[in-house]
Phi, psi and omega in degrees: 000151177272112180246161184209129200250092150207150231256139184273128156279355172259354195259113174046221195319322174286358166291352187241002155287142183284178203200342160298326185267335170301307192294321218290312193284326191293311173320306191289300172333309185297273186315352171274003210215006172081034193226142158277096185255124164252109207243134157264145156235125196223108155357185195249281172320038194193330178329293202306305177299333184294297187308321173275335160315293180305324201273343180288359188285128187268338230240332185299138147266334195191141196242095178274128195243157185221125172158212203274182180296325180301320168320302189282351164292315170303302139354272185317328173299280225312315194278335179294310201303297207279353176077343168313129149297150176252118178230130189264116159252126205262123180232033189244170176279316206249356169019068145004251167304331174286314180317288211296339209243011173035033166300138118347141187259325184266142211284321181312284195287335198278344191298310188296313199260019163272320217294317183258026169279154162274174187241140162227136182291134174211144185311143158224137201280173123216168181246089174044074164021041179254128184291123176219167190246345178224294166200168166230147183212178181207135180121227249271328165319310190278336155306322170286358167273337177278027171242308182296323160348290209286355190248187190241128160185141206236358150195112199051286145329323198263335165297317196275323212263299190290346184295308173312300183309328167276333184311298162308320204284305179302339171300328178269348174215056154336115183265163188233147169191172208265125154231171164230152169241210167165099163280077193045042203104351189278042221261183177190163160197123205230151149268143180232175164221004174191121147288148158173144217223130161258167183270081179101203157262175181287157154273211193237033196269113177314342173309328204052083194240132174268147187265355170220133156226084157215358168298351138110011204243170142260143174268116176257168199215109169242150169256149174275143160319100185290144185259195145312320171278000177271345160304276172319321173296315185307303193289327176274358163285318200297359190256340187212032139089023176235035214281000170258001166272001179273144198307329179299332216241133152268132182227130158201166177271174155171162175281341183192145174219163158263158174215122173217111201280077199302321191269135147304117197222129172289132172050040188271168193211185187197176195220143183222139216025057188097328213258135224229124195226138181288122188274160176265159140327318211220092186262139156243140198220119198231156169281163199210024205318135183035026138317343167239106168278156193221153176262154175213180197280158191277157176294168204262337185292304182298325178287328186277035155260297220286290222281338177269337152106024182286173175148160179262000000 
């Protein structure tokens, strides 16, 4: 494939990489492997503009993008909109979406299995045609990214230490609020304290990572209205993989929901991969099923045939 690669330098792991040497090795990988590669380094502020310059390239095939989940989210739009394959280098803390697609985790090792990756359709999602790769929620998530917001850390550590600390924060002030749905024919209306809607359903990995997105589905989620200590129940099931057994929260699938907030509320807002966004009243939210390609890894079976020259 003709590909064009490119990695933020402000994202995670790659701020302590020579990025010279990264590209270097990324270049050599590729082209060892039969592919045509071009590598960008670009800012955090340049990423998005990069991405969308290069996918606009008619001769591009396939777009490897490198940095945290907001990167690859961004990515993932860009390359779903261009019809492009997508290859994840997870250079982020929680590097999401590479977990569900079962990359290598290290900026290294993932090079060799793109470079010798297959391509497969896999879901990608949207929120009011705004695109996500993982979720979207709204109540207690999104408080807790506006509290982490609101603090200082400049890395990896320094992330994990304020996500705890909002974690703590939203326990003690837990929000409440009015939806109405409708899950294909499913309908309601409750008071929550959380929403939330995936690119599948969760597995049972405390990330809350779905472990397949080619199941054509969404996983939705409401939490009852929380006390502090309902919080805290929430949070250690959801920590030892049970989050669909706690008595508060209803899980169900579907291809589309609806959302609708009956009160009017000032500044509310919701997050979606991550990313802390102003919400409309009124959300719709759909599955894209195997709409997005992606490279992932080859079976182990299929590569030791290619490398012994076995075949019909």
């Amino acid at each position: 494939m003709n590909l064009v690669a490119v990695f933020n330098r402000d994202g995670g792991t790659f701020k302590t990489t020579e990025m010279d040497a990264y590209c270097a090795r990324a270049a050599e990988t590729f082209k060892n492997a039969g592919h045509q590669i071009q590598c960008h380094v670009v800012s955090g502020k340049d990423v998005v503009s990069t991405m969308q310059r290069v996918a606009a390239i008619p001769e591009v095939e396939g777009l490897i993008a490198g940095g945290g989940d907001g990167t690859i989210s961004a990515a993932a739009d860009i390359a779903w909109r261009n019809a492009l394959t997508l290859g994840i280098v997870p250079a982020g803390t929680m590097n999401l979406f590479a977990r569900s697609l079962k990359l290598p985790l290290d900026i290294w090792d993932v090079l060799d299995v793109l470079a010798q990756g297959r391509i497969e359709n896999v879901d990608i999602a949207s929120a009011n045609g705004r695109s996500f790769i993982h979720q979207f929620s709204a109540g207690l998530h999104a408080r807790m990214v506006r509290y982490r917001n609101s603090m200082t850390f400049g890395s990896r550590l320094g992330k994990i230490r304020a996500s705890t600390r909002a974690v703590l924060g939203v326990m003690f002030n837990p929000p409440e609020f009015e939806v109405e749905f409708n899950a294909e024919g499913k309908l309601g209306h409750r008071k929550v304290s959380a929403i939330s809607v995936s690119n599948n359903e969760f597995g049972q990995d405390p990330l809350l990572v779905a472990p397949d997105v080619t199941g054509g589905h969404l996983g939705f989620y409401i939490a009852d209205p929380l006390t502090p200590a309902g919080v805290a129940q929430l949070a250690y099931d959801i920590l030892r993989g049970r989050l669909k057994e706690n008595e508060s929260v209803t899980a169900m699938t579907t291809t589309e929901v609806e959302l609708h907030f009956p009160r009017e509320r000032k500044d509310v807002r919701c997050v979606i991969d991550g990313e802390l966004l102003p919400m409309d009243r009124d959300v719709k939210l759909r599955i894209h099923a195997g709409e997005l390609k992606v490279l992932v890894p080859r079976d182990p079976d299929e590569l030791k045939q290619e490398d012994s020259g076995s075949g019909i």
